[in-house]
Coordinates of C-alpha atoms in Angstrom, one line a residue:
M79 CA 64.3 31.3 45.9
L80 CA 65.1 31.5 42.2
P81 CA 65.9 35.2 41.3
N82 CA 64.1 37.0 38.6
T83 CA 66.2 37.8 35.5
G84 CA 63.9 40.1 33.6
K85 CA 63.9 37.7 30.7
L86 CA 60.1 37.6 30.5
A87 CA 59.7 41.4 30.1
G88 CA 57.2 42.0 27.3
C89 CA 56.1 38.4 27.1
T90 CA 52.4 37.6 27.4
V91 CA 51.5 34.7 29.7
F92 CA 48.0 33.1 29.5
I93 CA 47.3 31.4 32.9
T94 CA 44.2 29.5 33.8
G95 CA 43.3 29.4 37.4
A96 CA 45.4 32.6 38.1
S97 CA 43.0 34.1 40.6
R98 CA 44.6 32.3 43.5
G99 CA 47.0 29.5 44.6
I100 CA 49.6 28.1 42.2
G101 CA 48.3 29.9 39.1
K102 CA 48.5 33.3 40.9
A103 CA 52.0 32.5 42.2
I104 CA 53.2 31.8 38.7
A105 CA 51.6 35.0 37.5
L106 CA 53.3 37.1 40.2
K107 CA 56.7 35.5 39.4
A108 CA 56.4 36.4 35.7
A109 CA 54.9 39.8 36.5
K110 CA 58.0 40.8 38.4
D111 CA 59.9 40.6 35.1
G112 CA 57.4 43.0 33.5
A113 CA 55.4 40.3 31.7
N114 CA 51.8 40.7 30.5
I115 CA 49.5 38.3 32.3
V116 CA 46.1 37.1 31.1
I117 CA 44.2 35.9 34.1
A118 CA 41.8 33.3 32.9
A119 CA 39.6 32.1 35.7
K120 CA 36.0 31.8 36.8
T121 CA 36.0 33.8 40.1
T122 CA 34.6 37.3 39.8
H123 CA 33.3 37.5 43.4
A124 CA 35.2 36.3 46.5
H125 CA 34.3 32.9 47.8
P126 CA 33.8 32.7 51.6
K127 CA 36.4 29.9 51.9
L128 CA 38.5 30.6 48.7
P129 CA 39.7 34.2 48.7
G130 CA 40.7 36.0 45.5
T131 CA 39.1 37.0 42.2
I132 CA 40.4 37.7 38.8
Y133 CA 40.3 41.4 39.6
T134 CA 42.2 41.2 42.9
A135 CA 44.8 39.1 41.2
A136 CA 45.1 41.8 38.5
E137 CA 45.7 44.4 41.1
E138 CA 48.5 42.3 42.7
I139 CA 50.1 41.6 39.3
E140 CA 50.2 45.3 38.4
A141 CA 51.5 46.2 41.8
V142 CA 54.7 44.2 41.2
G143 CA 55.3 45.6 37.7
G144 CA 53.3 43.4 35.4
K145 CA 50.3 44.2 33.1
A146 CA 47.1 42.3 33.7
L147 CA 44.1 41.3 31.6
P148 CA 41.4 39.6 33.8
C149 CA 39.1 37.4 31.7
V150 CA 36.2 35.3 32.9
V151 CA 37.0 31.8 31.7
D152 CA 35.5 28.4 32.4
V153 CA 38.0 26.0 30.7
R154 CA 35.0 23.7 29.9
D155 CA 33.6 26.4 27.7
E156 CA 35.5 26.5 24.3
Q157 CA 33.9 29.9 23.4
Q158 CA 35.1 31.5 26.6
I159 CA 38.6 30.3 25.9
S160 CA 38.5 31.6 22.4
D161 CA 37.1 35.0 23.5
A162 CA 39.9 35.3 26.1
V163 CA 42.6 34.5 23.5
D164 CA 41.1 37.1 21.2
K165 CA 41.1 39.7 24.0
A166 CA 44.7 38.9 24.8
V167 CA 45.8 39.3 21.2
K168 CA 43.9 42.6 20.9
K169 CA 45.5 44.0 24.1
F170 CA 49.0 42.6 24.0
G171 CA 49.4 41.6 20.4
A172 CA 49.8 37.9 21.0
Y173 CA 50.6 35.5 23.8
T174 CA 53.9 33.6 24.0
I175 CA 53.5 31.4 27.0
A176 CA 50.6 29.5 28.4
K177 CA 49.8 27.6 31.6
Y178 CA 46.9 25.2 31.4
G179 CA 45.8 22.2 33.3
M180 CA 48.2 19.3 32.7
S181 CA 47.7 15.8 31.2
M182 CA 49.2 13.4 28.7
C183 CA 47.8 15.7 26.0
V184 CA 50.9 18.0 26.4
L185 CA 53.0 15.3 24.9
G186 CA 50.8 15.0 21.8
M187 CA 50.9 18.8 21.4
A188 CA 54.7 18.9 21.9
E189 CA 55.0 16.6 18.9
E190 CA 52.5 18.4 16.8
F191 CA 54.0 21.9 17.4
K192 CA 57.7 20.9 17.6
G193 CA 59.9 23.7 16.6
E194 CA 57.1 26.3 16.9
I195 CA 55.7 26.1 20.5
A196 CA 57.2 24.3 23.5
V197 CA 54.7 22.3 25.5
N198 CA 55.7 20.9 28.9
A199 CA 54.0 19.6 32.1
L200 CA 55.1 20.6 35.6
W201 CA 54.3 18.6 38.7
P202 CA 55.1 19.1 42.4
K203 CA 57.1 16.4 44.3
T204 CA 55.3 17.2 47.5
A205 CA 51.9 18.6 48.4
I206 CA 51.5 22.3 47.9
H207 CA 49.7 24.5 50.4
T208 CA 46.7 26.3 48.9
A209 CA 43.2 27.2 50.0
A210 CA 42.0 24.0 48.3
M211 CA 44.5 21.9 50.2
D212 CA 43.2 23.4 53.5
M213 CA 39.7 22.4 52.5
L214 CA 40.7 18.8 51.5
G215 CA 43.3 18.1 54.2
G216 CA 41.9 19.9 57.2
S217 CA 43.6 21.7 60.0
G218 CA 47.4 21.3 60.3
I219 CA 47.9 20.0 56.7
E220 CA 49.9 23.1 55.9
S221 CA 52.9 21.9 58.0
Q222 CA 53.3 18.9 55.6
C223 CA 53.3 21.1 52.5
R224 CA 55.5 23.4 50.5
K225 CA 54.6 26.9 49.5
V226 CA 53.3 27.8 46.0
D227 CA 56.6 29.6 45.5
I228 CA 58.3 26.4 44.5
I229 CA 55.9 25.9 41.6
A230 CA 56.3 29.5 40.5
D231 CA 60.1 29.2 40.5
A232 CA 60.0 25.9 38.6
A233 CA 57.6 27.3 36.0
Y234 CA 59.8 30.4 35.7
S235 CA 62.8 28.1 35.0
I236 CA 60.8 26.4 32.2
F237 CA 59.8 29.7 30.7
K238 CA 63.4 30.7 30.4
K239 CA 64.3 27.6 28.3
P240 CA 64.4 27.5 24.5
K241 CA 61.6 26.0 22.4
S242 CA 63.7 22.8 22.0
F243 CA 62.9 22.0 25.6
T244 CA 59.5 20.4 24.9
G245 CA 57.4 17.3 25.7
N246 CA 58.7 17.0 29.2
F247 CA 57.0 16.0 32.4
V248 CA 59.0 18.1 34.9
I249 CA 59.2 17.6 38.7
D250 CA 59.6 21.0 40.5
E251 CA 62.4 19.9 42.8
N252 CA 64.4 18.3 40.0
I253 CA 64.5 21.3 37.7
L254 CA 65.3 23.7 40.6
K255 CA 68.3 21.4 41.5
E256 CA 69.4 22.0 37.9
E257 CA 69.2 25.7 38.6
G258 CA 71.5 25.3 41.6
I259 CA 69.0 25.3 44.4
K260 CA 70.4 23.1 47.2
S261 CA 68.3 23.7 50.2
F262 CA 64.5 23.4 49.8
D263 CA 63.7 24.4 53.4
I264 CA 63.0 27.9 52.0
Y265 CA 59.9 26.5 50.3
A266 CA 58.6 24.5 53.3
V267 CA 55.7 26.0 55.2
K268 CA 57.2 24.5 58.3
P269 CA 60.9 23.8 57.7
G270 CA 62.1 20.5 59.1
H271 CA 58.7 18.9 59.2
P272 CA 58.1 15.8 57.2
L273 CA 56.5 16.5 53.8
L274 CA 53.5 14.8 52.3
P275 CA 54.4 13.4 48.8
D276 CA 52.2 14.6 46.0
F277 CA 49.2 12.3 45.5
F278 CA 50.1 11.3 42.0
L279 CA 53.8 10.6 42.5
D280 CA 55.9 8.0 44.2
E281 CA 57.6 9.2 47.4
Y282 CA 60.9 9.3 45.5
P283 CA 59.7 10.1 41.9
E284 CA 61.9 9.4 38.9
P285 CA 61.7 11.6 35.8
V286 CA 58.7 10.4 33.8
T287 CA 60.1 11.3 30.5
K288 CA 63.1 13.2 29.4
K289 CA 65.9 14.1 31.8
I290 CA 65.9 17.8 32.8
G291 CA 68.3 19.7 30.6
S292 CA 68.3 17.2 27.7
Q293 CA 66.4 19.9 25.6
G294 CA 64.6 17.5 23.4
A295 CA 66.5 14.3 23.5
V296 CA 64.6 11.1 23.9
P297 CA 65.5 9.1 27.0
E298 CA 67.1 5.8 26.4
V299 CA 65.6 2.5 27.6
K300 CA 68.3 0.6 29.6
E301 CA 70.4 -1.7 27.5
G302 CA 70.6 -5.4 28.2
K303 CA 68.2 -8.3 28.3
L304 CA 65.5 -8.5 31.0
Q305 CA 65.4 -11.5 33.3
P306 CA 63.8 -14.5 31.6
Q307 CA 60.2 -15.1 32.6
P308 CA 58.5 -18.5 32.9
K309 CA 56.3 -19.5 30.0
S310 CA 52.9 -17.9 30.4
S311 CA 49.7 -19.9 30.7
S312 CA 46.6 -19.2 28.7
G313 CA 44.7 -16.3 30.2
P314 CA 43.3 -12.8 29.5
V315 CA 46.6 -11.3 28.6
E316 CA 47.4 -14.0 26.1
E317 CA 44.0 -13.8 24.6
T318 CA 44.4 -10.0 24.3
F319 CA 47.7 -10.4 22.5
K320 CA 46.1 -13.0 20.1
I321 CA 43.5 -10.4 19.1
V322 CA 46.1 -7.6 18.8
K323 CA 48.3 -9.8 16.7
A324 CA 45.4 -10.7 14.4
S325 CA 44.7 -7.0 13.9
L326 CA 48.1 -6.1 12.8
S327 CA 48.8 -4.9 9.2
D328 CA 51.5 -3.3 7.1
D329 CA 49.5 0.0 7.3
V330 CA 49.5 -0.1 11.2
V331 CA 53.3 -0.8 11.2
K332 CA 54.0 2.0 8.7
A333 CA 51.9 4.5 10.8
T334 CA 53.5 3.5 14.1
Q335 CA 57.1 2.5 13.6
A336 CA 57.8 1.5 17.2
I337 CA 58.5 -1.5 19.4
Y338 CA 56.7 -1.8 22.8
L339 CA 57.7 -3.9 25.7
F340 CA 55.2 -4.7 28.5
E341 CA 56.4 -5.7 32.0
L342 CA 53.2 -7.1 33.6
S343 CA 52.9 -8.0 37.2
G344 CA 50.4 -10.4 38.8
E345 CA 48.7 -13.5 37.5
D346 CA 49.2 -14.0 33.7
G347 CA 52.0 -11.4 33.9
G348 CA 55.5 -11.6 32.6
T349 CA 57.3 -9.9 29.7
W350 CA 55.3 -9.3 26.5
F351 CA 56.0 -7.3 23.3
L352 CA 54.3 -5.5 20.5
D353 CA 56.5 -5.1 17.4
L354 CA 55.2 -2.4 15.1
K355 CA 58.4 -1.9 13.2
S356 CA 59.0 -5.2 11.5
K357 CA 57.1 -6.0 8.3
G358 CA 53.6 -7.1 9.1
G359 CA 54.2 -6.6 12.8
N360 CA 54.3 -9.1 15.6
A361 CA 53.2 -9.6 19.2
G362 CA 53.5 -12.1 21.9
Y363 CA 55.2 -13.4 25.0
G364 CA 58.9 -12.7 25.7
E365 CA 61.2 -10.1 24.3
P366 CA 61.2 -8.5 20.9
S367 CA 63.9 -9.2 18.3
D368 CA 65.1 -5.6 18.5
R369 CA 65.4 -2.9 21.2
A370 CA 62.2 -1.6 22.6
D371 CA 61.4 2.1 22.0
V372 CA 58.9 2.2 24.9
V373 CA 58.7 0.1 28.1
M374 CA 55.4 0.0 30.0
S375 CA 55.0 -1.5 33.4
M376 CA 51.6 -2.2 35.0
S377 CA 49.5 -5.0 36.3
A378 CA 48.2 -7.7 33.9
D379 CA 44.7 -6.8 34.9
D380 CA 45.2 -3.1 34.1
F381 CA 46.8 -4.1 30.7
V382 CA 43.7 -6.0 29.7
K383 CA 41.4 -3.2 30.9
M384 CA 43.4 -0.6 28.9
F385 CA 43.3 -2.6 25.6
S386 CA 39.6 -3.3 26.1
G387 CA 38.8 0.4 26.6
K388 CA 37.8 0.0 30.3
L389 CA 40.8 2.0 31.6
K390 CA 42.1 5.2 30.0
P391 CA 45.9 5.1 29.6
T392 CA 46.1 8.8 30.6
M393 CA 44.3 8.1 33.9
A394 CA 46.4 5.0 34.6
F395 CA 49.6 7.0 33.9
M396 CA 48.7 10.0 36.0
S397 CA 47.6 7.8 39.0
G398 CA 50.8 5.8 38.9
R399 CA 49.2 2.5 37.8
L400 CA 51.1 2.8 34.5
K401 CA 54.9 3.5 34.4
I402 CA 56.4 4.5 31.0
K403 CA 60.1 4.7 30.0
G404 CA 61.2 5.7 26.6
N405 CA 59.8 7.7 23.7
M406 CA 56.6 9.4 25.0
A407 CA 55.5 10.5 21.5
L408 CA 55.4 6.8 20.5
A409 CA 53.5 6.0 23.7
I410 CA 50.8 8.4 22.5
K411 CA 50.6 6.6 19.2
L412 CA 49.9 3.3 21.1
E413 CA 47.1 5.0 23.0
K414 CA 45.4 5.9 19.7
L415 CA 45.9 2.3 18.5
M416 CA 44.3 1.0 21.7
N417 CA 41.2 3.1 21.0
Q418 CA 40.9 1.6 17.6
M419 CA 41.3 -2.0 18.9
S420 CA 39.0 -1.7 22.0
A421 CA 35.9 -2.5 19.9
K422 CA 37.4 -5.9 19.0
L423 CA 38.3 -6.9 22.6

């Protein structure tokens, strides 16, 4: 287990879903340092199958040395979120760290608040044993899971990093290896038993964005030319690129300043590019004239669906249908451009 250092003493941590499971584990880890914990969750009365409320969590937090503020919050209700933040500021002065539900939005926020607030996403490499997992997986599923402690330790490791560590999609096991953890049996519910990979990751996941420890550096796309592809035949992908190319302008290029490479599998696939750096822009089959800032890998069918607005890039990314290498902030810019073009496709 990752030892506590006391570094979070006096910090205020705003945690959604902190009444049980992963959220509560993170809260307890931070509380052992003497942190102030805002418990933002819906449960005020114990559920017959999901034990724990914001009040029982508050008792546990204060028992290990933290200070707790239980707040009834449904994250779908903007007013409840605002009220909870106001209560946190009134009681603790401010809040310095937050744990919310994760999505591609963290990358946009990381860019927006760069230098002021660090925004990162944390994901487990394996299934994590919680009450919800018992309900979904049934009897015996726990033997294929790790304990919530691994997420708490990984989150604690992120909390200790400087503000320059931002815009990362972090895998729990990877960051703990950087902390010197060598054996992960301590986190297994049943040590030695095969583990169930997390639903949204490959069995052997690679870092999705920046390498752990780069502290703000943008990952590089591998140098060298891709293998040549046979000339594409006319199809939905080519028609999509024709429409995209016709929509390009100096204003779009000036606002984006990026080159995108698409590695598409399946019928009508191959290597395609979208150059939004060169004057006037360019798009088409093959490789760009300059090095790509972002490489996206997906099926040709999903590519067409994304540009036509039938598939959300965020959902494609989180479900593994879209792989991204390179500058994630620029990938976010392309998503905005897709939304603008979808009406024309």
